[in-house]
Amino acid sequence: MPQKIHICVAWPYAAGDRHIGHLAGAYLPPDIFARYHRLVGNEVLMVSGSDTHGTPITLRADKESITRQQVIERYHTRFVEAFLQFGLTFDLYTHTDTQNHWDVTHDLFLRHLARAYMYTDKQYQLYAVDDQQWLPDRYVEGTCPFCSFTQARGDQCDNCGRTYDAVELVAPYSRITGSTNLEKRPTEHFFFDLGQANDFLIEWLNRPDKASWRTHVLNLARARAESRELRGRPITRDLDWGITIPVPGYADKRIYVWYDAVIGYLSATREWALLTGDPAAWEAWWREGDEQVESFYFIGKDNIEFHAIIWPAMLHGYGPIAGPDAPGPWLKQPSDVPANEYLTLGDFKFSTSYGNVITINDAAERYQIDAWRYALTAMAPETQDSEFTWQEFVRRVNTELVANWGNLVNRVLGFAFKQFEGHVPQPGALDAQDEVLLTAVRGGFDSVGALYAARKFKAALDAALRLSQEVNRYLNDKAPWTLIKTDRAAAATSVYVVLQAIDWLKLLFAPVLPSSSQQVHSLLGHDGDLFGRQYTEMVADARGQHLVLRYDHRGATGSWQPAPLPAGQPLRKPEALFIKLDESVIEEELARMQVSTP
RNA sequence: UGCGGGGUGGAGCAGAGGCAGCUCGUUGGGCUCAUAACCCAAAGGCCGCAGGUUCGAGUCCUGCCCCCGCUACCA
């Protein structure tokens, strides 16, 4: 029976473009994982969406003198466009300003309240007297009380990384108006009581299944839990926009973004169920204790605490799905949180200027998608920060992707097409060398597959590439271009063996390189698609309309198995898989980045 | 005066107790089907430094030095 693989992807703020670091760190890995599991035959549900709340959106809107709604729509649309271009197969990519998300957030709020995971308390916050407005969190800046950094944010200092309360800032000022006439005023807020989940978290983080977690994730999470310093965290704010508070008397307050953002994983699953016409279908993905389901949260390292501490505590605080006192299953805890480190931009490390970004929208326009997917996977910061440079990008594409795999496909398909009348040749009996090669490539379904399953994508790609190199080696040994002059049947056999190897290799590469693998599939004369179809649509609900990105796996024919290649199958006219990059793109891109610097 | 990451052949990285490995580059050779691609061979490392634990240490412990990010509104 196939597994259910639930893939949860970090929710980006709809307040600014995503760059290639986000892609390498948080968006590409889950898609590789999703595609692998779909090929294997597992049922996959990959969800995410844009976060439409939070201070950055207001600040952006103020800066450009447009409405928040315009900011949200612009960036949400740009995310959807780029994710579509990069082939990120979200079963549902939505956003948080939907009726469904409000409903689910209210449900969690009320349940946490009912189960005493929530309490209210007075808190001092800064109030801008002249502007008559509260200044929660990042609406205020000032001098860090610890390190005296002068542009410290309201909740955390960028210089020393410490967190504190905004009222502790020295010389605070409004980030909206610059006003320094601020007062500390008491205000009542709801707090989510993390401390109540502390024992549970320690126990949970020490279960044997955590052995497969990345060490940097587990170390950080355990350190937090075992410090026993977890306590209440405010989850409401004095704001006039955002998700309302579902109890009377708090009309002038809204839910704080961190609380509702992580709820997106659950609400998006429910929205997906609504869209499929079976509103109850979400539950099959969320029952704790169901061995058939595993859930994976792909995020960047700055988000580890939210996904390995706070969200598990919130799920635990919810209790049984059916009701506070029901016997039934609880909400499912993450099976793994494979957080990546950062991909840093190396070309401008000494630049203090602003805006040297490579946005994913730009990236998609300028180079082949599979070239990006290859390079960013090969460079991915799986266990440590890694550096992106254009030189490295060109090198990876030209000397690894093009030279090894692209060229292999090209040289063999070209030869076969010309010498064997455009058909897969009929092989004779296989000799020991043929068998050795095919056994090695066939073994990739186990070895490379295991690496994909273990979320070791760099290693998986490396292993597939090494098999491709084996095929190149075999080809040089057999030299069918010489053999064909004296022994056409022997040449036919070795060409067949190589075509068979390529037909399997395309699958081993497919999670990372979906479109070029599809092309190889087609060139080898197969019909049908390895994967399903992505599409966008507008969804209407009580809060209006929103754009969603979706994926339909029906009709996909790709399967993680070494199927035999039929001899005699007509080939299609070969064409190059990848474009070799000219060295000049390094200079061009560096110049572009200089120009874009304000 | 912090937080985080790291120091392994020329470059980028893997390895986390048992003969130092991969990709690229370099040098020499082979091949000519192929996107000057492919294949073979060679050179190149006191695994940052100093102590310690151990039969045995890139790998564990202690101390030190150095580098990088934190100005890509921060994944």
Short mmCIF file of N, CA and C in Angstrom, two decimals, chain A residues 446-573:
data_model
loop_
_atom_site.label_atom_id
_atom_site.label_comp_id
_atom_site.label_asym_id
_atom_site.label_seq_id
_atom_site.Cartn_x
_atom_site.Cartn_y
_atom_site.Cartn_z
N ASP A 446 17.66 1.69 -6.59
CA ASP A 446 17.76 1.51 -5.13
C ASP A 446 18.65 2.56 -4.49
N SER A 447 19.87 2.70 -5.02
CA SER A 447 20.85 3.55 -4.33
C SER A 447 20.50 5.04 -4.45
N VAL A 448 20.20 5.49 -5.66
CA VAL A 448 19.84 6.89 -5.83
C VAL A 448 18.49 7.16 -5.16
N GLY A 449 17.59 6.21 -5.29
CA GLY A 449 16.28 6.34 -4.65
C GLY A 449 16.39 6.51 -3.15
N ALA A 450 17.27 5.72 -2.54
CA ALA A 450 17.43 5.81 -1.08
C ALA A 450 17.92 7.20 -0.68
N LEU A 451 18.77 7.79 -1.51
CA LEU A 451 19.29 9.12 -1.20
C LEU A 451 18.19 10.19 -1.34
N TYR A 452 17.38 10.08 -2.37
CA TYR A 452 16.25 11.01 -2.49
C TYR A 452 15.32 10.87 -1.28
N ALA A 453 15.04 9.63 -0.93
CA ALA A 453 14.11 9.39 0.18
C ALA A 453 14.66 9.95 1.49
N ALA A 454 16.00 9.94 1.62
CA ALA A 454 16.63 10.42 2.84
C ALA A 454 16.87 11.92 2.80
N ARG A 455 16.35 12.58 1.79
CA ARG A 455 16.48 14.03 1.61
C ARG A 455 17.94 14.46 1.41
N LYS A 456 18.74 13.56 0.85
CA LYS A 456 20.14 13.90 0.54
C LYS A 456 20.22 14.11 -0.96
N PHE A 457 19.75 15.29 -1.37
CA PHE A 457 19.58 15.52 -2.80
C PHE A 457 20.90 15.74 -3.54
N LYS A 458 21.85 16.40 -2.87
CA LYS A 458 23.16 16.58 -3.50
C LYS A 458 23.78 15.23 -3.79
N ALA A 459 23.72 14.36 -2.83
CA ALA A 459 24.33 13.03 -2.97
C ALA A 459 23.59 12.22 -4.03
N ALA A 460 22.27 12.37 -4.10
CA ALA A 460 21.48 11.65 -5.10
C ALA A 460 21.89 12.08 -6.51
N LEU A 461 22.02 13.37 -6.68
CA LEU A 461 22.39 13.91 -7.99
C LEU A 461 23.78 13.45 -8.37
N ASP A 462 24.66 13.48 -7.40
CA ASP A 462 26.04 13.06 -7.62
C ASP A 462 26.09 11.58 -8.03
N ALA A 463 25.31 10.77 -7.36
CA ALA A 463 25.31 9.34 -7.66
C ALA A 463 24.75 9.08 -9.06
N ALA A 464 23.72 9.81 -9.45
CA ALA A 464 23.14 9.65 -10.79
C ALA A 464 24.16 10.07 -11.84
N LEU A 465 24.85 11.15 -11.55
CA LEU A 465 25.84 11.65 -12.50
C LEU A 465 27.00 10.66 -12.67
N ARG A 466 27.32 9.98 -11.60
CA ARG A 466 28.40 9.01 -11.69
C ARG A 466 27.99 7.82 -12.55
N LEU A 467 26.72 7.47 -12.48
CA LEU A 467 26.24 6.39 -13.34
C LEU A 467 26.28 6.82 -14.80
N SER A 468 25.95 8.09 -15.03
CA SER A 468 26.02 8.62 -16.39
C SER A 468 27.46 8.54 -16.90
N GLN A 469 28.40 8.79 -16.00
CA GLN A 469 29.81 8.69 -16.37
C GLN A 469 30.19 7.25 -16.71
N GLU A 470 29.61 6.31 -15.97
CA GLU A 470 29.84 4.89 -16.27
C GLU A 470 29.43 4.57 -17.70
N VAL A 471 28.32 5.15 -18.10
CA VAL A 471 27.82 4.88 -19.44
C VAL A 471 28.77 5.48 -20.49
N ASN A 472 29.25 6.68 -20.21
CA ASN A 472 30.24 7.28 -21.12
C ASN A 472 31.47 6.39 -21.25
N ARG A 473 31.88 5.83 -20.14
CA ARG A 473 33.06 4.97 -20.12
C ARG A 473 32.83 3.72 -20.97
N TYR A 474 31.67 3.12 -20.75
CA TYR A 474 31.29 1.92 -21.51
C TYR A 474 31.31 2.22 -23.00
N LEU A 475 30.78 3.36 -23.33
CA LEU A 475 30.68 3.75 -24.73
C LEU A 475 32.07 3.89 -25.35
N ASN A 476 32.97 4.49 -24.60
CA ASN A 476 34.34 4.63 -25.11
C ASN A 476 35.01 3.28 -25.31
N ASP A 477 34.75 2.36 -24.40
CA ASP A 477 35.30 1.01 -24.50
C ASP A 477 34.75 0.29 -25.73
N LYS A 478 33.44 0.34 -25.90
CA LYS A 478 32.79 -0.41 -26.97
C LYS A 478 32.98 0.27 -28.33
N ALA A 479 33.09 1.57 -28.33
CA ALA A 479 33.30 2.35 -29.57
C ALA A 479 32.45 1.85 -30.73
N PRO A 480 31.16 1.90 -30.62
CA PRO A 480 30.30 1.40 -31.70
C PRO A 480 30.55 2.09 -33.04
N TRP A 481 31.06 3.33 -32.99
CA TRP A 481 31.33 4.03 -34.26
C TRP A 481 32.45 3.36 -35.05
N THR A 482 33.34 2.61 -34.35
CA THR A 482 34.36 1.83 -35.05
C THR A 482 33.81 0.46 -35.38
N LEU A 483 33.16 -0.11 -34.39
CA LEU A 483 32.62 -1.46 -34.51
C LEU A 483 31.66 -1.59 -35.69
N ILE A 484 30.92 -0.57 -35.95
CA ILE A 484 29.88 -0.66 -36.96
C ILE A 484 30.46 -0.91 -38.36
N LYS A 485 31.75 -0.58 -38.53
CA LYS A 485 32.37 -0.79 -39.84
C LYS A 485 32.65 -2.26 -40.09
N THR A 486 32.78 -3.04 -39.00
CA THR A 486 33.14 -4.44 -39.17
C THR A 486 32.07 -5.40 -38.67
N ASP A 487 31.31 -4.96 -37.68
CA ASP A 487 30.35 -5.89 -37.05
C ASP A 487 29.11 -5.11 -36.63
N ARG A 488 28.20 -4.97 -37.55
CA ARG A 488 27.02 -4.14 -37.32
C ARG A 488 26.16 -4.68 -36.17
N ALA A 489 26.06 -5.98 -36.04
CA ALA A 489 25.24 -6.57 -34.99
C ALA A 489 25.81 -6.24 -33.61
N ALA A 490 27.13 -6.31 -33.49
CA ALA A 490 27.76 -6.00 -32.20
C ALA A 490 27.56 -4.53 -31.85
N ALA A 491 27.67 -3.67 -32.87
CA ALA A 491 27.44 -2.25 -32.64
C ALA A 491 26.00 -2.02 -32.19
N ALA A 492 25.09 -2.73 -32.81
CA ALA A 492 23.67 -2.60 -32.46
C ALA A 492 23.44 -2.96 -30.99
N THR A 493 24.08 -4.01 -30.56
CA THR A 493 23.91 -4.44 -29.17
C THR A 493 24.39 -3.36 -28.20
N SER A 494 25.60 -2.83 -28.46
CA SER A 494 26.11 -1.86 -27.49
C SER A 494 25.31 -0.56 -27.54
N VAL A 495 24.83 -0.18 -28.72
CA VAL A 495 23.97 1.02 -28.78
C VAL A 495 22.67 0.76 -28.03
N TYR A 496 22.14 -0.43 -28.18
CA TYR A 496 20.92 -0.76 -27.44
C TYR A 496 21.16 -0.66 -25.93
N VAL A 497 22.26 -1.23 -25.49
CA VAL A 497 22.58 -1.22 -24.06
C VAL A 497 22.65 0.22 -23.54
N VAL A 498 23.27 1.08 -24.32
CA VAL A 498 23.41 2.47 -23.87
C VAL A 498 22.05 3.19 -23.88
N LEU A 499 21.25 2.93 -24.90
CA LEU A 499 19.92 3.56 -24.94
C LEU A 499 19.09 3.10 -23.75
N GLN A 500 19.21 1.80 -23.43
CA GLN A 500 18.50 1.28 -22.27
C GLN A 500 18.96 1.99 -20.99
N ALA A 501 20.27 2.17 -20.88
CA ALA A 501 20.82 2.84 -19.70
C ALA A 501 20.30 4.27 -19.61
N ILE A 502 20.26 4.95 -20.73
CA ILE A 502 19.77 6.33 -20.74
C ILE A 502 18.29 6.39 -20.37
N ASP A 503 17.55 5.41 -20.85
CA ASP A 503 16.12 5.38 -20.57
C ASP A 503 15.88 5.26 -19.05
N TRP A 504 16.79 4.55 -18.37
CA TRP A 504 16.67 4.44 -16.91
C TRP A 504 17.22 5.68 -16.22
N LEU A 505 18.36 6.15 -16.72
CA LEU A 505 18.98 7.33 -16.11
C LEU A 505 18.04 8.53 -16.11
N LYS A 506 17.25 8.66 -17.16
CA LYS A 506 16.34 9.80 -17.24
C LYS A 506 15.42 9.82 -16.01
N LEU A 507 15.06 8.63 -15.53
CA LEU A 507 14.20 8.57 -14.34
C LEU A 507 14.97 8.95 -13.08
N LEU A 508 16.24 8.50 -13.03
CA LEU A 508 17.04 8.82 -11.85
C LEU A 508 17.26 10.33 -11.74
N PHE A 509 17.31 11.00 -12.90
CA PHE A 509 17.50 12.44 -12.90
C PHE A 509 16.17 13.21 -12.78
N ALA A 510 15.08 12.54 -13.08
CA ALA A 510 13.80 13.24 -13.25
C ALA A 510 13.35 14.10 -12.07
N PRO A 511 13.57 13.68 -10.82
CA PRO A 511 13.12 14.57 -9.73
C PRO A 511 13.80 15.93 -9.77
N VAL A 512 15.07 15.95 -10.17
CA VAL A 512 15.78 17.22 -10.23
C VAL A 512 15.58 17.90 -11.58
N LEU A 513 15.58 17.11 -12.65
CA LEU A 513 15.56 17.65 -14.01
C LEU A 513 14.31 17.21 -14.76
N PRO A 514 13.13 17.62 -14.29
CA PRO A 514 11.90 17.06 -14.88
C PRO A 514 11.72 17.35 -16.37
N SER A 515 12.05 18.56 -16.81
CA SER A 515 11.70 18.82 -18.21
C SER A 515 12.69 18.20 -19.18
N SER A 516 13.98 18.15 -18.83
CA SER A 516 14.90 17.48 -19.75
C SER A 516 14.71 15.96 -19.71
N SER A 517 14.31 15.43 -18.58
CA SER A 517 14.03 13.99 -18.54
C SER A 517 12.81 13.66 -19.41
N GLN A 518 11.85 14.56 -19.38
CA GLN A 518 10.69 14.39 -20.24
C GLN A 518 11.12 14.39 -21.71
N GLN A 519 12.08 15.27 -22.01
CA GLN A 519 12.57 15.37 -23.38
C GLN A 519 13.28 14.07 -23.81
N VAL A 520 14.10 13.51 -22.91
CA VAL A 520 14.78 12.25 -23.20
C VAL A 520 13.73 11.16 -23.42
N HIS A 521 12.73 11.15 -22.58
CA HIS A 521 11.62 10.20 -22.68
C HIS A 521 11.02 10.25 -24.07
N SER A 522 10.78 11.43 -24.53
CA SER A 522 10.16 11.62 -25.83
C SER A 522 11.13 11.27 -26.98
N LEU A 523 12.38 11.70 -26.85
CA LEU A 523 13.37 11.40 -27.90
C LEU A 523 13.56 9.90 -28.08
N LEU A 524 13.44 9.17 -26.99
CA LEU A 524 13.59 7.71 -27.07
C LEU A 524 12.36 7.05 -27.66
N GLY A 525 11.39 7.86 -28.03
CA GLY A 525 10.24 7.32 -28.73
C GLY A 525 9.05 7.00 -27.86
N HIS A 526 9.15 7.28 -26.56
CA HIS A 526 8.00 7.02 -25.69
C HIS A 526 6.97 8.13 -25.86
N ASP A 527 5.73 7.78 -25.62
CA ASP A 527 4.67 8.79 -25.56
C ASP A 527 4.28 8.98 -24.11
N GLY A 528 3.51 10.01 -23.85
CA GLY A 528 3.01 10.22 -22.50
C GLY A 528 3.97 11.05 -21.68
N ASP A 529 3.48 11.50 -20.54
CA ASP A 529 4.25 12.40 -19.68
C ASP A 529 4.70 11.69 -18.42
N LEU A 530 5.92 11.97 -18.01
CA LEU A 530 6.44 11.39 -16.76
C LEU A 530 5.67 11.95 -15.57
N PHE A 531 5.34 13.24 -15.65
CA PHE A 531 4.66 13.90 -14.54
C PHE A 531 3.33 14.46 -15.00
N GLY A 532 2.57 14.98 -14.04
CA GLY A 532 1.27 15.57 -14.35
C GLY A 532 1.39 17.02 -14.78
N ARG A 533 0.29 17.74 -14.59
CA ARG A 533 0.16 19.07 -15.18
C ARG A 533 -0.02 20.11 -14.07
N GLN A 534 0.71 21.22 -14.21
CA GLN A 534 0.51 22.35 -13.30
C GLN A 534 -0.48 23.31 -13.92
N TYR A 535 -1.24 23.98 -13.09
CA TYR A 535 -2.15 24.99 -13.63
C TYR A 535 -2.50 25.98 -12.54
N THR A 536 -3.02 27.13 -12.96
CA THR A 536 -3.47 28.11 -11.97
C THR A 536 -4.98 28.28 -12.13
N GLU A 537 -5.59 28.72 -11.05
CA GLU A 537 -7.01 29.05 -11.16
C GLU A 537 -7.39 30.07 -10.10
N MET A 538 -8.52 30.73 -10.32
CA MET A 538 -9.02 31.67 -9.34
C MET A 538 -10.05 30.95 -8.48
N VAL A 539 -9.93 31.15 -7.18
CA VAL A 539 -10.86 30.51 -6.26
C VAL A 539 -11.63 31.61 -5.52
N ALA A 540 -12.92 31.45 -5.44
CA ALA A 540 -13.74 32.45 -4.75
C ALA A 540 -14.20 31.90 -3.41
N ASP A 541 -14.19 32.76 -2.41
CA ASP A 541 -14.81 32.39 -1.14
C ASP A 541 -15.36 33.67 -0.50
N ALA A 542 -15.77 33.56 0.76
CA ALA A 542 -16.45 34.69 1.40
C ALA A 542 -15.54 35.93 1.53
N ARG A 543 -14.24 35.74 1.43
CA ARG A 543 -13.35 36.89 1.54
C ARG A 543 -12.91 37.43 0.18
N GLY A 544 -13.47 36.87 -0.88
CA GLY A 544 -13.12 37.36 -2.21
C GLY A 544 -12.49 36.27 -3.05
N GLN A 545 -11.68 36.71 -4.02
CA GLN A 545 -11.08 35.77 -4.95
C GLN A 545 -9.59 35.68 -4.69
N HIS A 546 -9.03 34.52 -4.87
CA HIS A 546 -7.57 34.45 -4.83
C HIS A 546 -7.04 33.47 -5.86
N LEU A 547 -5.82 33.76 -6.31
CA LEU A 547 -5.14 32.95 -7.31
C LEU A 547 -4.45 31.78 -6.62
N VAL A 548 -4.61 30.60 -7.16
CA VAL A 548 -3.89 29.45 -6.59
C VAL A 548 -3.13 28.71 -7.69
N LEU A 549 -2.04 28.09 -7.29
CA LEU A 549 -1.26 27.23 -8.18
C LEU A 549 -1.55 25.80 -7.78
N ARG A 550 -1.81 24.96 -8.79
CA ARG A 550 -2.17 23.59 -8.47
C ARG A 550 -1.43 22.59 -9.36
N TYR A 551 -1.59 21.33 -9.02
CA TYR A 551 -0.93 20.26 -9.77
C TYR A 551 -1.87 19.08 -9.85
N ASP A 552 -1.97 18.53 -11.04
CA ASP A 552 -2.84 17.38 -11.26
C ASP A 552 -1.98 16.21 -11.75
N HIS A 553 -1.86 15.20 -10.92
CA HIS A 553 -0.96 14.09 -11.24
C HIS A 553 -1.61 13.04 -12.15
N ARG A 554 -2.91 13.18 -12.34
CA ARG A 554 -3.58 12.19 -13.20
C ARG A 554 -2.97 12.25 -14.60
N GLY A 555 -2.80 11.10 -15.22
CA GLY A 555 -2.24 11.06 -16.56
C GLY A 555 -0.73 10.91 -16.57
N ALA A 556 -0.09 11.07 -15.42
CA ALA A 556 1.36 10.90 -15.37
C ALA A 556 1.70 9.43 -15.54
N THR A 557 2.75 9.15 -16.33
CA THR A 557 3.10 7.75 -16.60
C THR A 557 4.46 7.36 -16.05
N GLY A 558 5.20 8.33 -15.50
CA GLY A 558 6.53 8.02 -15.00
C GLY A 558 6.47 7.05 -13.83
N SER A 559 7.41 6.10 -13.81
CA SER A 559 7.41 5.12 -12.74
C SER A 559 8.85 4.74 -12.39
N TRP A 560 9.14 4.71 -11.11
CA TRP A 560 10.50 4.47 -10.60
C TRP A 560 10.85 2.99 -10.74
N GLN A 561 10.98 2.53 -11.99
CA GLN A 561 11.28 1.12 -12.22
C GLN A 561 12.10 0.98 -13.48
N PRO A 562 13.01 0.01 -13.51
CA PRO A 562 13.81 -0.21 -14.72
C PRO A 562 13.03 -1.00 -15.76
N ALA A 563 12.11 -0.32 -16.44
CA ALA A 563 11.32 -0.99 -17.48
C ALA A 563 12.20 -1.24 -18.70
N PRO A 564 11.95 -2.36 -19.41
CA PRO A 564 12.74 -2.64 -20.61
C PRO A 564 12.39 -1.69 -21.75
N LEU A 565 13.41 -1.29 -22.48
CA LEU A 565 13.21 -0.44 -23.66
C LEU A 565 12.90 -1.34 -24.85
N PRO A 566 11.77 -1.13 -25.50
CA PRO A 566 11.41 -2.01 -26.62
C PRO A 566 12.33 -1.81 -27.82
N ALA A 567 12.96 -2.90 -28.29
CA ALA A 567 13.78 -2.82 -29.51
C ALA A 567 12.87 -2.50 -30.68
N GLY A 568 13.39 -1.73 -31.60
CA GLY A 568 12.59 -1.40 -32.78
C GLY A 568 11.74 -0.16 -32.60
N GLN A 569 11.65 0.35 -31.38
CA GLN A 569 10.83 1.55 -31.14
C GLN A 569 11.38 2.74 -31.93
N PRO A 570 10.53 3.46 -32.64
CA PRO A 570 11.03 4.61 -33.42
C PRO A 570 11.53 5.73 -32.52
N LEU A 571 12.68 6.26 -32.85
CA LEU A 571 13.25 7.39 -32.10
C LEU A 571 12.76 8.69 -32.72
N ARG A 572 12.79 9.75 -31.93
CA ARG A 572 12.49 11.07 -32.50
C ARG A 572 13.80 11.78 -32.82
N LYS A 573 13.72 12.72 -33.71
CA LYS A 573 14.94 13.41 -34.17
C LYS A 573 15.64 14.08 -32.99
#
